[in-house]
Short mmCIF file of C-alpha atoms and ligand atoms in Angstrom, two decimals:
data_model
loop_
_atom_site.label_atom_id
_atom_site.label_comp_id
_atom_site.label_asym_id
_atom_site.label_seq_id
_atom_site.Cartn_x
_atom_site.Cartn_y
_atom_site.Cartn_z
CA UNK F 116 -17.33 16.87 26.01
CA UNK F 117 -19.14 14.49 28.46
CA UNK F 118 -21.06 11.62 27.08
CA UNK F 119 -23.09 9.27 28.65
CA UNK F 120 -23.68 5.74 27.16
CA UNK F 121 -25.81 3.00 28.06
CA UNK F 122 -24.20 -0.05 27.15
CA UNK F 123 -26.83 -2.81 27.12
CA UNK F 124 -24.92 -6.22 27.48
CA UNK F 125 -27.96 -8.23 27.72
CA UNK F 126 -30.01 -10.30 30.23
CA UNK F 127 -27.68 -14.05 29.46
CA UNK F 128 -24.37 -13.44 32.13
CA UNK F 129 -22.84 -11.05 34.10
CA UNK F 130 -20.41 -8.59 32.85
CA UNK F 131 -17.33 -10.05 33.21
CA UNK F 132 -18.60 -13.76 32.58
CA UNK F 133 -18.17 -16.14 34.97
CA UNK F 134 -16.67 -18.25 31.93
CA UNK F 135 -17.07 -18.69 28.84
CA UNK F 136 -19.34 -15.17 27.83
CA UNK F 137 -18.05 -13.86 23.87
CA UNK F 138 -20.70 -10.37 24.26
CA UNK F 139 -20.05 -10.07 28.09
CA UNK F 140 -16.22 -10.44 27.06
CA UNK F 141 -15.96 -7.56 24.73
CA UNK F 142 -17.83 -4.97 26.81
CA UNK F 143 -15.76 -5.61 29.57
CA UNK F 144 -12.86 -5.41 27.85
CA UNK F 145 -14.58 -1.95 26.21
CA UNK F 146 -15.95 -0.21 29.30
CA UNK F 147 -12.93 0.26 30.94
CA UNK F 148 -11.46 2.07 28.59
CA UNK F 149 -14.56 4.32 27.61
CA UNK F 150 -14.56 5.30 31.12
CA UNK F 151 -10.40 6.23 31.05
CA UNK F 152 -11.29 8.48 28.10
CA UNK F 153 -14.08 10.21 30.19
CA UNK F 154 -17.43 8.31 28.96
CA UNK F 155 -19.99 7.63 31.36
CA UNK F 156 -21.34 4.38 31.44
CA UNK F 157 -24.37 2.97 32.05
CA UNK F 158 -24.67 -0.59 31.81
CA UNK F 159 -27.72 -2.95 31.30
CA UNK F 160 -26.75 -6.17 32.20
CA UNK F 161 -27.67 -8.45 35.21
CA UNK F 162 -27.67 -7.96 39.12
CA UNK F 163 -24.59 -10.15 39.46
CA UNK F 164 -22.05 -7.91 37.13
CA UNK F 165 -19.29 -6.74 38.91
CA UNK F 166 -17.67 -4.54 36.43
CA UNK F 167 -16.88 -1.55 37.39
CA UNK F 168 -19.66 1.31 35.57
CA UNK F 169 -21.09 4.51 36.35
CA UNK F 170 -24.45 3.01 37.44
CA UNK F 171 -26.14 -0.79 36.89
CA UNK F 172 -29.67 -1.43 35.04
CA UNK F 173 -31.28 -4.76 35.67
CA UNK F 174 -34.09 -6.74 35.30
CA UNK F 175 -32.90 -9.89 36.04
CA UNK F 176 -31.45 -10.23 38.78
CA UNK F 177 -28.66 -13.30 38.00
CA UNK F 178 -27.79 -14.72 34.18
CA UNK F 179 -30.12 -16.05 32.13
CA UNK F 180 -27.63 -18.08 30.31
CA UNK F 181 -29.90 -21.56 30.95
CA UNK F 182 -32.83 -19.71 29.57
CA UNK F 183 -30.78 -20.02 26.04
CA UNK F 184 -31.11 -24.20 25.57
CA UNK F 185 -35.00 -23.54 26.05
CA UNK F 186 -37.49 -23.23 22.43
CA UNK F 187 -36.59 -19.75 20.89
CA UNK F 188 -39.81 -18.21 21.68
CA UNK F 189 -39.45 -18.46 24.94
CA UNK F 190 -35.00 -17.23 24.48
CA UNK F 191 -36.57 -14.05 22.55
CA UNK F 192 -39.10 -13.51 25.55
CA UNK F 193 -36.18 -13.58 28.02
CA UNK F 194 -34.51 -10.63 26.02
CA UNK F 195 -37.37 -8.37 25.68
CA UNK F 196 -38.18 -8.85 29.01
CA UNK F 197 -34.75 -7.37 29.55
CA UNK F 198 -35.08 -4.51 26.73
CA UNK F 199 -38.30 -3.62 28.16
CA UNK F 200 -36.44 -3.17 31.11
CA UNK F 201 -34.02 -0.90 29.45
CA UNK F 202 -36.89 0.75 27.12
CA UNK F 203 -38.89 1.84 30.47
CA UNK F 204 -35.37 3.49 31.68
CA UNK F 205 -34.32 5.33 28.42
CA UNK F 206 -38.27 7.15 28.84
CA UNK F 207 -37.60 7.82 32.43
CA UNK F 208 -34.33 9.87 32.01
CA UNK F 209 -33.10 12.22 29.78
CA UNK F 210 -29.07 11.89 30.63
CA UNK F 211 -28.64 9.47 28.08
CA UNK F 212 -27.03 10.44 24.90
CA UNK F 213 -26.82 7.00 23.25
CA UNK F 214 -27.24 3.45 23.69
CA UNK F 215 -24.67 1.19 22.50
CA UNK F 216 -26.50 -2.17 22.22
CA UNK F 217 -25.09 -6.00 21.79
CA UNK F 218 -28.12 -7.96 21.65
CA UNK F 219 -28.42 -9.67 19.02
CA UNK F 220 -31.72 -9.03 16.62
CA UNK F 221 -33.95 -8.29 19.54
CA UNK F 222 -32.46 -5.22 20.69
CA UNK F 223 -32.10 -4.17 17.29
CA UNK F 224 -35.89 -4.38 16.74
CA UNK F 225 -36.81 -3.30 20.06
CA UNK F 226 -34.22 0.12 20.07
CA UNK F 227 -35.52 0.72 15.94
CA UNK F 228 -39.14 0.43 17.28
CA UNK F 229 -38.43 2.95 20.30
CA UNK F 230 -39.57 6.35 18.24
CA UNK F 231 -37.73 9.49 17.58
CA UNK F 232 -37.50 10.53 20.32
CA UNK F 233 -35.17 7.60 21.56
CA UNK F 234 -31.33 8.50 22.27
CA UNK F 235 -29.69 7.76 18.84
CA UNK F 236 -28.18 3.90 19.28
CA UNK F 237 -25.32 1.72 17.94
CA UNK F 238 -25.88 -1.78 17.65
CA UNK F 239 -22.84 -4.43 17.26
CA UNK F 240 -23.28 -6.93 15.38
CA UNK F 241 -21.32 -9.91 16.43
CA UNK F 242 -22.32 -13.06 14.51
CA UNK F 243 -22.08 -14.52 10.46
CA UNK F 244 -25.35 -12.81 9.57
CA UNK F 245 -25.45 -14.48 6.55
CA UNK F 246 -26.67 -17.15 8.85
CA UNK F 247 -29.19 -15.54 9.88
CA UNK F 248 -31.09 -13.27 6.95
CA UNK F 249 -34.23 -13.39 8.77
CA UNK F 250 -33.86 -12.14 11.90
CA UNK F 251 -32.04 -9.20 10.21
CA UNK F 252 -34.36 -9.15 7.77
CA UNK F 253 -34.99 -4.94 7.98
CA UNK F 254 -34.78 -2.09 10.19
CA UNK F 255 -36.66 0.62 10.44
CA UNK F 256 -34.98 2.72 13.12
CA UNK F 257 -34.33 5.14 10.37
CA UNK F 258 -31.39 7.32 10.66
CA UNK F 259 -31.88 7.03 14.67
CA UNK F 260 -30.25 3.59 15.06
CA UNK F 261 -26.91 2.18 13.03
CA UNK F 262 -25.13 -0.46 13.29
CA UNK F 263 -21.10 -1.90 13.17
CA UNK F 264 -19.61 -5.16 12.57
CA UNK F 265 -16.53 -6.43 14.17
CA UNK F 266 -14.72 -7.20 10.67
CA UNK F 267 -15.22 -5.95 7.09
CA UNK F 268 -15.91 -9.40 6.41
CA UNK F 269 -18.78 -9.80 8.80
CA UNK F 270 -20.18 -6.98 7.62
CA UNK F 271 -19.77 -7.81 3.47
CA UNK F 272 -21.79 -11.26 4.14
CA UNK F 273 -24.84 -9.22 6.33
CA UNK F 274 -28.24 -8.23 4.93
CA UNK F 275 -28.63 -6.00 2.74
CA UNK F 276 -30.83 -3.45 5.21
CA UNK F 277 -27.94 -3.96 7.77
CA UNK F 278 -25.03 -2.81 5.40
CA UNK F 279 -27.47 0.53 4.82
CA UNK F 280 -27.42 1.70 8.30
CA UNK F 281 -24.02 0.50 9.24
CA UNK F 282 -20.60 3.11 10.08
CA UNK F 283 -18.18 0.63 9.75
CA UNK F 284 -16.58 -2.25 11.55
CA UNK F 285 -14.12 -2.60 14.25
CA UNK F 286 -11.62 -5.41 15.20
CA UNK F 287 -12.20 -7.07 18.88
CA UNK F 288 -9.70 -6.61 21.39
CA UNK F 289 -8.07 -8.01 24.18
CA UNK F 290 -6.04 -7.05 27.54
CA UNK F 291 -3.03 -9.30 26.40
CA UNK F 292 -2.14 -7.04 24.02
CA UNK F 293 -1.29 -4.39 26.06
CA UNK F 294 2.21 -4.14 26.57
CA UNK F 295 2.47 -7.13 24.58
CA UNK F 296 5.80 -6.62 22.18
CA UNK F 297 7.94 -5.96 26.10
CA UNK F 298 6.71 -9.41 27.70
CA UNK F 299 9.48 -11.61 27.40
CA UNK F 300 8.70 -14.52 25.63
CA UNK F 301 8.37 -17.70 26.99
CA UNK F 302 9.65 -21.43 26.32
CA UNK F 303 7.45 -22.37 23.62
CA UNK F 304 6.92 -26.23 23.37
CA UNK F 305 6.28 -28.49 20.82
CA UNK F 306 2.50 -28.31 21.02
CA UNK F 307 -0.09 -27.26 18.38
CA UNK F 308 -3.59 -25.25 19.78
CA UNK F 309 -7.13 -25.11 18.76
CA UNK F 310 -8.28 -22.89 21.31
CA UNK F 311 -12.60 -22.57 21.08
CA UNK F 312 -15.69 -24.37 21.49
CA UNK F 313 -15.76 -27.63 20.23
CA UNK F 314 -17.88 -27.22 16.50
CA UNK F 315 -18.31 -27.81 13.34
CA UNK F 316 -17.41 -24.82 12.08
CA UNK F 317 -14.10 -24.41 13.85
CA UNK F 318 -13.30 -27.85 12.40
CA UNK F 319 -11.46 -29.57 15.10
CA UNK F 320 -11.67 -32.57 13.50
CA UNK F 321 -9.59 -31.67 10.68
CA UNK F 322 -6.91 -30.46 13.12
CA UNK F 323 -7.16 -33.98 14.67
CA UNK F 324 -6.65 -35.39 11.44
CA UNK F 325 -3.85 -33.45 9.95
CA UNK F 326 -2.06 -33.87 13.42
CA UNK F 327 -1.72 -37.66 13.08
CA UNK F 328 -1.04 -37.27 9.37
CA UNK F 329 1.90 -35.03 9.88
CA UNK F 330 2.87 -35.79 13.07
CA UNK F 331 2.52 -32.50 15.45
CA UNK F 332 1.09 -32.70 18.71
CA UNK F 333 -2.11 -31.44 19.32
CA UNK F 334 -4.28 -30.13 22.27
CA UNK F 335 -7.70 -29.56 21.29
CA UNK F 336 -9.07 -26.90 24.38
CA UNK F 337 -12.62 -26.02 24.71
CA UNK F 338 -15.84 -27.07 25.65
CA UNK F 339 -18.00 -29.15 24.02
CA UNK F 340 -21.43 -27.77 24.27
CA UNK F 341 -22.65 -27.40 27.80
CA UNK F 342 -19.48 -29.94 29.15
CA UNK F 343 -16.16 -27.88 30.19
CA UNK F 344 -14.47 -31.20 31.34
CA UNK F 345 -13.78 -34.75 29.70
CA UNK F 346 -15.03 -36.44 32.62
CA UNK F 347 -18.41 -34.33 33.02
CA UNK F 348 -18.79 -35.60 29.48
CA UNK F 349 -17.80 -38.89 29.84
CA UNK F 350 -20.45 -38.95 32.67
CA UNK F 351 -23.44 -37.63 31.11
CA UNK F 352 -25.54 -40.71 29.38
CA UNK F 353 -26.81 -41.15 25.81
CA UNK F 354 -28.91 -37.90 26.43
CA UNK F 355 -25.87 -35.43 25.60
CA UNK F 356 -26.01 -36.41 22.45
CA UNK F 357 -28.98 -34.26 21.96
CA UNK F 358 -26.60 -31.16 21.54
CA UNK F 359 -25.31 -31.42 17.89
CA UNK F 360 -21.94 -30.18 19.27
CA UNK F 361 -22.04 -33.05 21.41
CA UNK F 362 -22.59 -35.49 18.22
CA UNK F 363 -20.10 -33.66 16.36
CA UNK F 364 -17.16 -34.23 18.81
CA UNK F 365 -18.08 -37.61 19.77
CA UNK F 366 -18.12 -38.68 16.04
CA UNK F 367 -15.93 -36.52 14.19
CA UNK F 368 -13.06 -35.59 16.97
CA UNK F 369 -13.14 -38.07 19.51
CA UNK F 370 -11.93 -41.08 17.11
CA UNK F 371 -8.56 -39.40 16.59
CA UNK F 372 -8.18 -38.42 20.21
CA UNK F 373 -5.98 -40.53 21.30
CA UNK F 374 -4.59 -38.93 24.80
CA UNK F 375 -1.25 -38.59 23.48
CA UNK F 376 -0.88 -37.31 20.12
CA UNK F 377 -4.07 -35.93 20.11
CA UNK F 378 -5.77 -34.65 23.45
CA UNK F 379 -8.78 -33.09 24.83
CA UNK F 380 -8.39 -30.89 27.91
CA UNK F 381 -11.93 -29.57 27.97
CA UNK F 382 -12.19 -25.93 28.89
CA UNK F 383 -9.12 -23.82 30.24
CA UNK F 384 -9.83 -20.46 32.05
CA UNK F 385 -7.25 -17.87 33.19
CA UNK F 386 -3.25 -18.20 33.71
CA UNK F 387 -3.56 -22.31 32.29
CA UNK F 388 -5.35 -20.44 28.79
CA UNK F 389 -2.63 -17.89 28.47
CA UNK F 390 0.45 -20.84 29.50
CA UNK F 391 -0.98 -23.16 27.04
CA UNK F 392 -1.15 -20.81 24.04
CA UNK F 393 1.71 -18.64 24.60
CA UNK F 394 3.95 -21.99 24.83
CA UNK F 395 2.26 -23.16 22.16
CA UNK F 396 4.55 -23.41 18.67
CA UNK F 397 0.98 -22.76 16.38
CA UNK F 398 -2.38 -21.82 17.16
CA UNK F 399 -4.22 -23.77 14.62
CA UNK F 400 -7.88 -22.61 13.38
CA UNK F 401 -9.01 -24.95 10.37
CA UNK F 402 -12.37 -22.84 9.77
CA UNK F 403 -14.93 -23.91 8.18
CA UNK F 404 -17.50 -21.23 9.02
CA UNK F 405 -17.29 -16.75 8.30
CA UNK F 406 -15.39 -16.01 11.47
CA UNK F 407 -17.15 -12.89 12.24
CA UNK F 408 -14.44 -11.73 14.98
CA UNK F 409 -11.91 -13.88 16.14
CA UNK F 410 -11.25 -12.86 19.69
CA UNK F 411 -8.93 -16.38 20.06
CA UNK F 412 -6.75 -15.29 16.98
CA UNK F 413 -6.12 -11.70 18.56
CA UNK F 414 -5.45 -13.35 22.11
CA UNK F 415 -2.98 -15.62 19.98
CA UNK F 416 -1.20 -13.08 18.75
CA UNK F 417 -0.94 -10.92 21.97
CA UNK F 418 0.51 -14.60 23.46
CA UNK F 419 3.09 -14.73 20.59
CA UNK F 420 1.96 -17.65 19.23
CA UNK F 421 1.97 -17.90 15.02
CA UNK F 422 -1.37 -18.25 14.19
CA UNK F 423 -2.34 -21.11 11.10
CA UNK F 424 -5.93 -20.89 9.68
CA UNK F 425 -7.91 -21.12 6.62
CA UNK F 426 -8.04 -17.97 5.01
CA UNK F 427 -11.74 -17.10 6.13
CA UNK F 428 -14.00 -14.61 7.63
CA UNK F 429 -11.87 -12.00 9.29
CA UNK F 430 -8.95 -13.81 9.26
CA UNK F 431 -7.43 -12.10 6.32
CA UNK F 432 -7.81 -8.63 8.17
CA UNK F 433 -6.96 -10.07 11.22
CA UNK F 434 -3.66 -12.25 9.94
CA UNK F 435 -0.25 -10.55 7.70
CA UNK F 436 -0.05 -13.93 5.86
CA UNK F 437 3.67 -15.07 5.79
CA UNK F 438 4.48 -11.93 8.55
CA UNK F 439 1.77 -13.34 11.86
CA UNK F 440 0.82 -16.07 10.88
CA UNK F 441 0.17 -18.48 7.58
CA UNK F 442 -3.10 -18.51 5.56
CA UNK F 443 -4.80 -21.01 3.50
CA UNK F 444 -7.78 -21.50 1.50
CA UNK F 445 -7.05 -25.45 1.23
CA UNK F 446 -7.95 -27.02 4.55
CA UNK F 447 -5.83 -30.13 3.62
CA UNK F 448 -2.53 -27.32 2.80
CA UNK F 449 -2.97 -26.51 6.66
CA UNK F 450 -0.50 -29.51 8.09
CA UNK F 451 2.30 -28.24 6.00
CA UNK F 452 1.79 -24.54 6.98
CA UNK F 453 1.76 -26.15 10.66
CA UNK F 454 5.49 -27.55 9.76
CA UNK F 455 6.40 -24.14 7.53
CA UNK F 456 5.36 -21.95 11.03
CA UNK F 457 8.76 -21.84 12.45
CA UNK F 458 9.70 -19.06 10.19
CA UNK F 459 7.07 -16.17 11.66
CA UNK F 460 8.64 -14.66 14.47
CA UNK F 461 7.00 -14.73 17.65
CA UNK F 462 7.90 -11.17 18.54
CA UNK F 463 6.35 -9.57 15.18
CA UNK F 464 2.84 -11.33 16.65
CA UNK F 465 3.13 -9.43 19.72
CA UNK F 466 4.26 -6.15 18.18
CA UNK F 467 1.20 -6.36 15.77
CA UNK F 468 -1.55 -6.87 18.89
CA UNK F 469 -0.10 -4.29 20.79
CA UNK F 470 -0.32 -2.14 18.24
CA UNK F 471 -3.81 -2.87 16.21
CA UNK F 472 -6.07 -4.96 19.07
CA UNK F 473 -5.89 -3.28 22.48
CA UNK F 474 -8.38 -2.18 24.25
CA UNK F 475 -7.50 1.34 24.06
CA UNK F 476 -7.21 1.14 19.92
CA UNK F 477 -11.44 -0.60 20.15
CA UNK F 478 -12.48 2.21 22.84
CA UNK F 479 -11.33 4.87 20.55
CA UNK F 480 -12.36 3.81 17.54
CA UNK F 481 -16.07 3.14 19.34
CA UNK F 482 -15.29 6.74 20.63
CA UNK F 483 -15.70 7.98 16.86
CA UNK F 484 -18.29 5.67 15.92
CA UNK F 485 -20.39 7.28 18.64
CA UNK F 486 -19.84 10.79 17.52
CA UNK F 487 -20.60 9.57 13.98
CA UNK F 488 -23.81 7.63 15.25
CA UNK F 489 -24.74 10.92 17.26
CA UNK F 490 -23.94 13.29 14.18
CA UNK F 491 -26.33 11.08 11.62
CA UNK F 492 -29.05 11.29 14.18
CA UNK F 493 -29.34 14.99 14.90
CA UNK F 494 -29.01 16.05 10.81
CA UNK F 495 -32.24 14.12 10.25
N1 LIG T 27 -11.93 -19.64 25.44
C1 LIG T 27 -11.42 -19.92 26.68
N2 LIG T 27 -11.16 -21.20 27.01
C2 LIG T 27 -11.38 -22.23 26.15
C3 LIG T 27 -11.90 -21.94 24.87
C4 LIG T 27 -12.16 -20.62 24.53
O1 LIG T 27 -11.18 -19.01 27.50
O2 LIG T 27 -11.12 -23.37 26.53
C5 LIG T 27 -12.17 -18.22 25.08
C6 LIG T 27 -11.16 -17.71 24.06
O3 LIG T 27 -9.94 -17.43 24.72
C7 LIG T 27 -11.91 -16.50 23.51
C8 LIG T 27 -13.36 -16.96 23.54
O4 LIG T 27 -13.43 -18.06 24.44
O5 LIG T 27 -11.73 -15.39 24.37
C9 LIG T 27 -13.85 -17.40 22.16
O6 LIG T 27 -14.08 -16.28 21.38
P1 LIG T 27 -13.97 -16.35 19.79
O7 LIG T 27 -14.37 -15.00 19.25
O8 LIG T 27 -12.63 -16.85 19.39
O9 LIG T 27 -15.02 -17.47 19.38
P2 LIG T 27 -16.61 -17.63 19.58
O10 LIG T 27 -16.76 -18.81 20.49
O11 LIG T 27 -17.13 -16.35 20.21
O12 LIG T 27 -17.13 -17.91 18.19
#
């Protein structure tokens, strides 16, 4: 059976981000795969994506990404724009047999409001909805447009309207877990990681704070708001403190960073990201927010690094508590688990991402989400 999907990434970076890019991340860790099992793919993105696809849709012609720090009118009238752009294509052709769609809200409405005679669509949901009950609010694609989260969890805390149309969830992925469990491992160090952006609700600060209280050290990586590096930070005036991330850091983290028991290294890309986790001895996530998806704790996991984290959001599917990694619902219990990680074995993390969060385990499942999607859609 040949299928053709349009995978619509959205108008904010190119597919693979430059970056930092969490949507533009998972679809190009998805189409790949879709494409080794025989889907076609057609993706709406920007001019600039590189990844490899059947055939490109754009409107824009670079990422939008800027566009996002603007009011939210005018964010919302950058992503129609874009989904008009992909609206105007579905009515031109006819090869399309479904649109698998990550933008968030806006190309829910805008694919629900397309008619019956739209392709049938799946749209992934990849925030903490409960966030965000109004711009969820309802959908009225009927049995034409469904939608998946990327944890049971995520999906448990969503509106109400969402839950009705959804087929399921599935688990993000990553490309270090392929082959993960016959890597060798290597030297781990004495470090402790909190690998993400610098927020509130990843709760860096308490990491700082446990870390002088028990005594681990700690490398805090990430960026903080629109700053990748400690000096572009320490160079921007007074005005950076308009970006509540900003504030946050400045007040709650940077006290306790003290350049050697505690550090800062800003954003790290590539070989450096996979070197500093994998050597890692914990990756630490004190959550204080749903984690809808987790794609840090997966990559964790494929690097062979324990993982330590308040028992939230996904990270109960996600972690075997006392097998991968050691769970919490007491924020202040997580410097003890820190000391108490020795005793998870490195090489039962790796064995468990290559087996559950591959990219070839997220294409097929999304393989028989489609067929369900498709199935729904032509019994109406
Ligand atoms: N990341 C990175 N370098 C950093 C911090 C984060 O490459 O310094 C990546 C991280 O490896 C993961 C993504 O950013 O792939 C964060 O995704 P996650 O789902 O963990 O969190 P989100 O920021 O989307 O809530």
């Amino acid at each position: 059976m040949s299928l053709t999907v349009l995978m619509n990434a959205g108008p904010w970076l190119s597919v693979p981000p430059p970056g930092y890019g969490g949507i533009e991340n998972v679809v190009a860790t998805l189409v790949p795969e879709l494409r080794r099992l025989g889907v076609r793919v057609v993706l709406a993105s920007v001019g600039t994506s590189a990844l490899p696809v059947d055939e490109l849709v754009s409107v824009y012609p670079d990422g939008q990404f800027s566009a996002l720090q603007r009011p939210y009118n005018q964010v919302c009238g950058v992503a129609q724009a874009h989904l008009a752009g992909v609206a105007r294509e579905l009515r031109a052709r006819d090869d399309i047999d479904l649109v698998h769609d990550h933008v968030e809200a806006v190309g829910l409405a805008t694919l629900a409001a397309m008619g019956p005679d739209a392709p049938p669509a799946l749209h992934t949901l990849h925030w903490d909805l409960a966030k965000h009950p109004a711009l969820y609010g309802h959908l009225d694609g009927g049995d034409r447009v469904r939608v998946n989260g990327v944890s049971a969890s995520q999906l448990a805390r969503a509106p109400q309207a969402l839950r009705d149309h959804s087929v399921g969830h599935v688990h993000l992925a990553t490309p270090l877990a392929v082959d993960a469990h016959r890597r060798p491992g290597p030297l781990k160090g004495d470090h402790v990681v909190v690998l993400g952006r610098i927020n509130p609700g990843k709760g860096q600060d308490v990491a700082a704070r446990l870390a002088h209280r028990y005594a681990f050290p700690l490398v805090l990586a990430g960026p903080v708001g629109p700053y990748h590096r400690p000096e572009d930070l320490a160079a921007a005036g007074d005005e950076a403190r308009q970006n509540p991330d900003v504030r946050f850091f400045l007040d709650e983290v940077a006290p306790h960073v003290d350049g050697d028991r505690v550090r800062w290294v800003g954003t790290v890309a590539g070989r450096d990201r996979d070197d500093l986790v994998a050597s890692a001895r914990v990756a630490l996530f004190p959550l204080r927010w749903e984690e809808p998806g987790g794609t840090a704790v997966v990559e964790s996991l494929a690097l062979g690094t324990p993982v330590v984290a308040t028992a939230r959001g996904c990270l109960p599917e996600l972690i075997d508590d006392g097998r991968t990694g050691l769970l919490t619902d007491d924020e202040e219990r997580l410097g003890e688990l820190v000391l108490a990680a020795g005793r998870i074995d490195p090489e039962e993390c790796r064995r468990e991402a290559a087996a559950r969060f591959t990219p070839a385990v997220m294409a097929q499942r999304y393989v028989e989400l489609y067929d369900r999607v498709r199935q729904l859609a032509s019994a109406r």
